[in-house]
Amino acid sequence: MDRPLAVRARGITKSFGEVIALDEIDLDVAPGQIHGLVGPNGAGKTTLLGLLLGLAVADGGKLEILGTPIRRALDAPDGVAGFVDGPGLYPSLTARQNLAALATLRGRDARSAGIDEALDQVGLTDVADDRTGGFSLGMRQRLGLAAALLTEPRLLVLDEPSNGLDPIGTRHVHRVLTALAAGGTGIVLSSHRMDDVETLCSEVTILATGRVVFSGPLSKLAAENRELDYRLRTSDPARARTVAEKAPGITVVEDEVVRALVPALDELVTALMRDGIAIRELTPVVSPLEAAFLALTEGSK
Amino acid sequence: MTATVLARPAPLSRGLRFELVKLVSQWRIRLVVLACWIAPGLFVAAVSQQSTLPVDTLFGRWMHATGWAGALVMLGFAGTWALPLLTSLVAGDVFASEDRLGTWRHLLVAVRSPRRIFVAKTLASLTVIVLMVAGLLVSSVAGGLLAVGNQPLAGLDGHLLSTGDTAARVLLAWVCVLAPTLALAAIGLLGSVLLGRSPMGLLLPALVALALQLAQMLPIPVAVRLALPGYAFISWNGLFTEPAQLGPLLIGIAVGLVWAVVATTLAYVLFLRRDFTSVSHDGIGRRAILAGVLPLAGLLVASVVVIGATTGATASGIDQDKVQRSVATAFAHLYRIQTGQLNRPDVTEAQLGATADCNKGGGKLDPEGAGNDWRCVVSWHLPDTPATGQAVYQLDLTPDGRYMADGDGPKEVNGYFLVHTPAGDAPNPLWQFDGNVDLLANEPKG
């Protein structure tokens, strides 16, 4: 292995008083990988991201960031950037001043720190000299990302980066993240939107009440053997329902909705064709990822 | 595998710069700094042109006579209103603003040292407060000197100070009130750390200052009075007597500085104990508020004990002998000024040999403590006149040792009439005058 993992966590636990926020968490993020962290509210996503940023130290377990073991709070190695709970911006400063103040704080000359490039990458060049007090949530998110870009991070930690983004903003953010990952930066981002995770992430970790309920490639998650609900629209709903009720491995949930594994579904389609019933639509009611997510997180409650 | 270098915390100088940029970028801070550098000058210049002067404020009655009086009127006003509000605005908000904006985690990730964040924020608010105080001083001095001019000032005991001496003492008085200002600022820092987003944090220095002023208006024992951190807002006027009343002033400064150090240290300790990871942080719990309040209460008790034991001052600090000496001294100095203004032959204070005989409540009350029922009969001799001159004064004496003497006859000595002065017509200096007694002095001097 020539380069260390961006994140290597083993058995991380963290509690606040009597509340266990994280319970035996394992997490691996390779350089160049965009890793999604999903889970319902209160699952511990923000706490875990805070540990990665070095805001706090875990109560137990081992955490290595960019190959460096983390033992104390704020002990993060150089090259970690990002934000939790929304980007930190000062509303009385303009977008450019916010970035310049941050660059100066890190000991870099504000003129040569690449502020214009960072603003351009997130599509905020036009509002660079506006006070951030008037920025929308989406603009703030993008400026927070620009602030992280200034440090040329090797591990980027983002909490709900697509909150409040319009389609253009989303495209800017996706482009920036993909380019960073292509350059070898490991990225961990939390989201509650599975479509976001599907487009961006190669791997995903699902947290529920402080535990990892799934971790691995997205393809593995979707392919997990699980009955799904499908919407089935046909030319003759009444007869189709009779056929479906007789077919093996098929449960009729309601009119035009059946629950089945993929092989049983294949057989149902053939049976319907045989009876001369035309199929007009056959789609999962929720995306396979979302279904998996719901099944996993609800199961753990 | 190469070991990655740990990110080093940002140096303090850059953190300080960052904090200053944030403070100065706020409109209200800019406006207030600007106001501090402009408004006092305009105020002093405008008031100096009025026919009625703010005689309720110390040195207000001298604003026509010399430009330096304006800076001292401003100082009295600043100690009551401006400085508590300025410290509230700056120090009371410097930590709470990060709570309000939700930027703590951002700041911690950027600076990577809570210690340096604390020091940088403290130094930044100190810088801005000192900048504001300097503005108040420079502006009020400039306004006074431009509108009225650089004439000698009559001190609190009536003796004339040379212009150079006046300048030095005015500057020194403003430097002295930095001590209680710093104490209020430190209380502001503590409130800002403890109370987070709550508006109580922002108001704390102003509320504490108000409570301290109320306490100073009450007849409390001298040891308690001196142990209150705002006492130097009052005791700076000891610089304007001869000899200067340094005891109360130095104690006031020391108490102010000790409060500043203790409250800042408390704020520091509580700030470092704070956990920035839990999402919903809104200040610190009740236990921590106690942790902030109890040590300060302990400090107050300890300083009362120490001051009481070292000075032996337990009563009101105001007795008949002190009042008589103070009134006689001020009368003699002012008589000499009046003599000059009426173009009579000069007499010295020694030739006058003024004495005062004071009683309280028409002689029925113990002549001790504050009250508006003090009455003094001043007697003096003129070198070429065998008869003894006598004049009567009614005194309104407040518990902090200041008094206003109001002439009660004979009319030609201390009644209201106008005299000619270089600055134009002015009321007879013996008609009404301000003075004070040194609450700590035990033995007659000299």
PDB file of C-alpha atoms in Angstrom, chain A residues 170-269:
ATOM      1  CA  THR A 170     -25.805  20.698  -7.227  1.00  0.00           C
ATOM      2  CA  ARG A 171     -23.982  20.368 -10.537  1.00  0.00           C
ATOM      3  CA  HIS A 172     -21.181  22.676  -9.351  1.00  0.00           C
ATOM      4  CA  VAL A 173     -20.782  20.760  -6.115  1.00  0.00           C
ATOM      5  CA  HIS A 174     -20.829  17.366  -7.825  1.00  0.00           C
ATOM      6  CA  ARG A 175     -18.250  18.517 -10.361  1.00  0.00           C
ATOM      7  CA  VAL A 176     -15.945  19.848  -7.647  1.00  0.00           C
ATOM      8  CA  LEU A 177     -16.235  16.700  -5.526  1.00  0.00           C
ATOM      9  CA  THR A 178     -15.670  14.386  -8.477  1.00  0.00           C
ATOM     10  CA  ALA A 179     -12.592  16.371  -9.537  1.00  0.00           C
ATOM     11  CA  LEU A 180     -11.189  16.305  -5.987  1.00  0.00           C
ATOM     12  CA  ALA A 181     -11.726  12.562  -5.745  1.00  0.00           C
ATOM     13  CA  ALA A 182     -10.069  12.072  -9.106  1.00  0.00           C
ATOM     14  CA  GLY A 183      -7.076  13.932  -7.665  1.00  0.00           C
ATOM     15  CA  GLY A 184      -6.858  11.439  -4.806  1.00  0.00           C
ATOM     16  CA  THR A 185      -8.775  13.231  -2.057  1.00  0.00           C
ATOM     17  CA  GLY A 186     -10.842  10.997   0.168  1.00  0.00           C
ATOM     18  CA  ILE A 187     -14.294  12.475   0.740  1.00  0.00           C
ATOM     19  CA  VAL A 188     -16.808  11.594   3.434  1.00  0.00           C
ATOM     20  CA  LEU A 189     -20.181  13.227   3.101  1.00  0.00           C
ATOM     21  CA  SER A 190     -23.397  12.755   4.963  1.00  0.00           C
ATOM     22  CA  SER A 191     -26.749  13.026   3.310  1.00  0.00           C
ATOM     23  CA  HIS A 192     -30.296  11.982   3.845  1.00  0.00           C
ATOM     24  CA  ARG A 193     -30.951  11.966   0.117  1.00  0.00           C
ATOM     25  CA  MET A 194     -30.264   8.582  -1.471  1.00  0.00           C
ATOM     26  CA  ASP A 195     -30.338  10.008  -5.010  1.00  0.00           C
ATOM     27  CA  ASP A 196     -27.437  12.261  -4.089  1.00  0.00           C
ATOM     28  CA  VAL A 197     -25.491   9.380  -2.675  1.00  0.00           C
ATOM     29  CA  GLU A 198     -26.299   7.262  -5.725  1.00  0.00           C
ATOM     30  CA  THR A 199     -24.859   9.823  -8.138  1.00  0.00           C
ATOM     31  CA  LEU A 200     -21.745  10.681  -6.150  1.00  0.00           C
ATOM     32  CA  CYS A 201     -20.641   7.863  -3.933  1.00  0.00           C
ATOM     33  CA  SER A 202     -18.926   4.627  -4.708  1.00  0.00           C
ATOM     34  CA  GLU A 203     -19.318   3.336  -1.185  1.00  0.00           C
ATOM     35  CA  VAL A 204     -21.830   3.978   1.503  1.00  0.00           C
ATOM     36  CA  THR A 205     -22.110   3.413   5.224  1.00  0.00           C
ATOM     37  CA  ILE A 206     -25.554   3.325   6.773  1.00  0.00           C
ATOM     38  CA  LEU A 207     -25.811   4.318  10.407  1.00  0.00           C
ATOM     39  CA  ALA A 208     -28.785   3.721  12.620  1.00  0.00           C
ATOM     40  CA  THR A 209     -28.853   4.681  16.296  1.00  0.00           C
ATOM     41  CA  GLY A 210     -25.084   4.846  16.478  1.00  0.00           C
ATOM     42  CA  ARG A 211     -24.335   1.515  14.791  1.00  0.00           C
ATOM     43  CA  VAL A 212     -23.204   0.587  11.307  1.00  0.00           C
ATOM     44  CA  VAL A 213     -25.971  -1.431   9.684  1.00  0.00           C
ATOM     45  CA  PHE A 214     -24.364  -1.594   6.270  1.00  0.00           C
ATOM     46  CA  SER A 215     -21.019  -0.634   4.783  1.00  0.00           C
ATOM     47  CA  GLY A 216     -19.815  -1.344   1.284  1.00  0.00           C
ATOM     48  CA  PRO A 217     -20.274  -0.569  -2.399  1.00  0.00           C
ATOM     49  CA  LEU A 218     -23.634   0.722  -3.509  1.00  0.00           C
ATOM     50  CA  SER A 219     -24.064  -2.200  -5.947  1.00  0.00           C
ATOM     51  CA  LYS A 220     -23.849  -4.613  -3.040  1.00  0.00           C
ATOM     52  CA  LEU A 221     -26.518  -2.720  -1.159  1.00  0.00           C
ATOM     53  CA  ALA A 222     -28.954  -2.715  -4.082  1.00  0.00           C
ATOM     54  CA  ALA A 223     -28.400  -6.348  -4.842  1.00  0.00           C
ATOM     55  CA  GLU A 224     -29.040  -7.566  -1.355  1.00  0.00           C
ATOM     56  CA  ASN A 225     -31.673 -10.257  -1.587  1.00  0.00           C
ATOM     57  CA  ARG A 226     -34.758  -8.495  -0.473  1.00  0.00           C
ATOM     58  CA  GLU A 227     -38.419  -8.430  -1.540  1.00  0.00           C
ATOM     59  CA  LEU A 228     -39.403  -5.062  -2.952  1.00  0.00           C
ATOM     60  CA  ASP A 229     -42.715  -3.435  -3.753  1.00  0.00           C
ATOM     61  CA  TYR A 230     -43.329  -2.893  -7.458  1.00  0.00           C
ATOM     62  CA  ARG A 231     -45.992  -0.868  -9.181  1.00  0.00           C
ATOM     63  CA  LEU A 232     -47.569  -2.995 -11.908  1.00  0.00           C
ATOM     64  CA  ARG A 233     -49.853  -1.275 -14.431  1.00  0.00           C
ATOM     65  CA  THR A 234     -51.564  -3.454 -17.016  1.00  0.00           C
ATOM     66  CA  SER A 235     -54.302  -3.310 -19.624  1.00  0.00           C
ATOM     67  CA  ASP A 236     -56.624  -5.354 -17.381  1.00  0.00           C
ATOM     68  CA  PRO A 237     -56.013  -4.705 -13.649  1.00  0.00           C
ATOM     69  CA  ALA A 238     -58.675  -7.112 -12.386  1.00  0.00           C
ATOM     70  CA  ARG A 239     -57.399 -10.152 -14.288  1.00  0.00           C
ATOM     71  CA  ALA A 240     -53.809  -9.226 -13.607  1.00  0.00           C
ATOM     72  CA  ARG A 241     -54.569  -9.249  -9.917  1.00  0.00           C
ATOM     73  CA  THR A 242     -56.043 -12.762 -10.148  1.00  0.00           C
ATOM     74  CA  VAL A 243     -52.979 -13.990 -12.009  1.00  0.00           C
ATOM     75  CA  ALA A 244     -50.662 -12.383  -9.497  1.00  0.00           C
ATOM     76  CA  GLU A 245     -52.497 -13.864  -6.544  1.00  0.00           C
ATOM     77  CA  LYS A 246     -52.003 -17.376  -7.997  1.00  0.00           C
ATOM     78  CA  ALA A 247     -48.356 -16.849  -8.979  1.00  0.00           C
ATOM     79  CA  PRO A 248     -45.715 -18.374  -6.637  1.00  0.00           C
ATOM     80  CA  GLY A 249     -43.566 -15.982  -4.633  1.00  0.00           C
ATOM     81  CA  ILE A 250     -45.816 -12.966  -5.232  1.00  0.00           C
ATOM     82  CA  THR A 251     -47.674 -10.998  -2.564  1.00  0.00           C
ATOM     83  CA  VAL A 252     -50.341  -8.548  -3.659  1.00  0.00           C
ATOM     84  CA  VAL A 253     -49.974  -5.507  -1.417  1.00  0.00           C
ATOM     85  CA  GLU A 254     -52.813  -3.503  -2.927  1.00  0.00           C
ATOM     86  CA  ASP A 255     -54.283  -2.852  -6.351  1.00  0.00           C
ATOM     87  CA  GLU A 256     -51.412  -2.615  -8.852  1.00  0.00           C
ATOM     88  CA  VAL A 257     -48.729  -3.087  -6.181  1.00  0.00           C
ATOM     89  CA  VAL A 258     -46.998  -6.431  -5.716  1.00  0.00           C
ATOM     90  CA  ARG A 259     -44.132  -7.516  -3.451  1.00  0.00           C
ATOM     91  CA  ALA A 260     -41.658 -10.038  -4.796  1.00  0.00           C
ATOM     92  CA  LEU A 261     -38.067 -11.059  -5.395  1.00  0.00           C
ATOM     93  CA  VAL A 262     -36.743 -10.456  -8.887  1.00  0.00           C
ATOM     94  CA  PRO A 263     -37.003 -14.136 -10.135  1.00  0.00           C
ATOM     95  CA  ALA A 264     -40.667 -14.430  -9.060  1.00  0.00           C
ATOM     96  CA  LEU A 265     -41.343 -11.136 -10.776  1.00  0.00           C
ATOM     97  CA  ASP A 266     -39.853 -12.456 -13.998  1.00  0.00           C
ATOM     98  CA  GLU A 267     -42.234 -15.420 -13.855  1.00  0.00           C
ATOM     99  CA  LEU A 268     -45.214 -13.178 -13.206  1.00  0.00           C
ATOM    100  CA  VAL A 269     -44.407 -11.093 -16.294  1.00  0.00           C
TER     101      VAL A 269
END
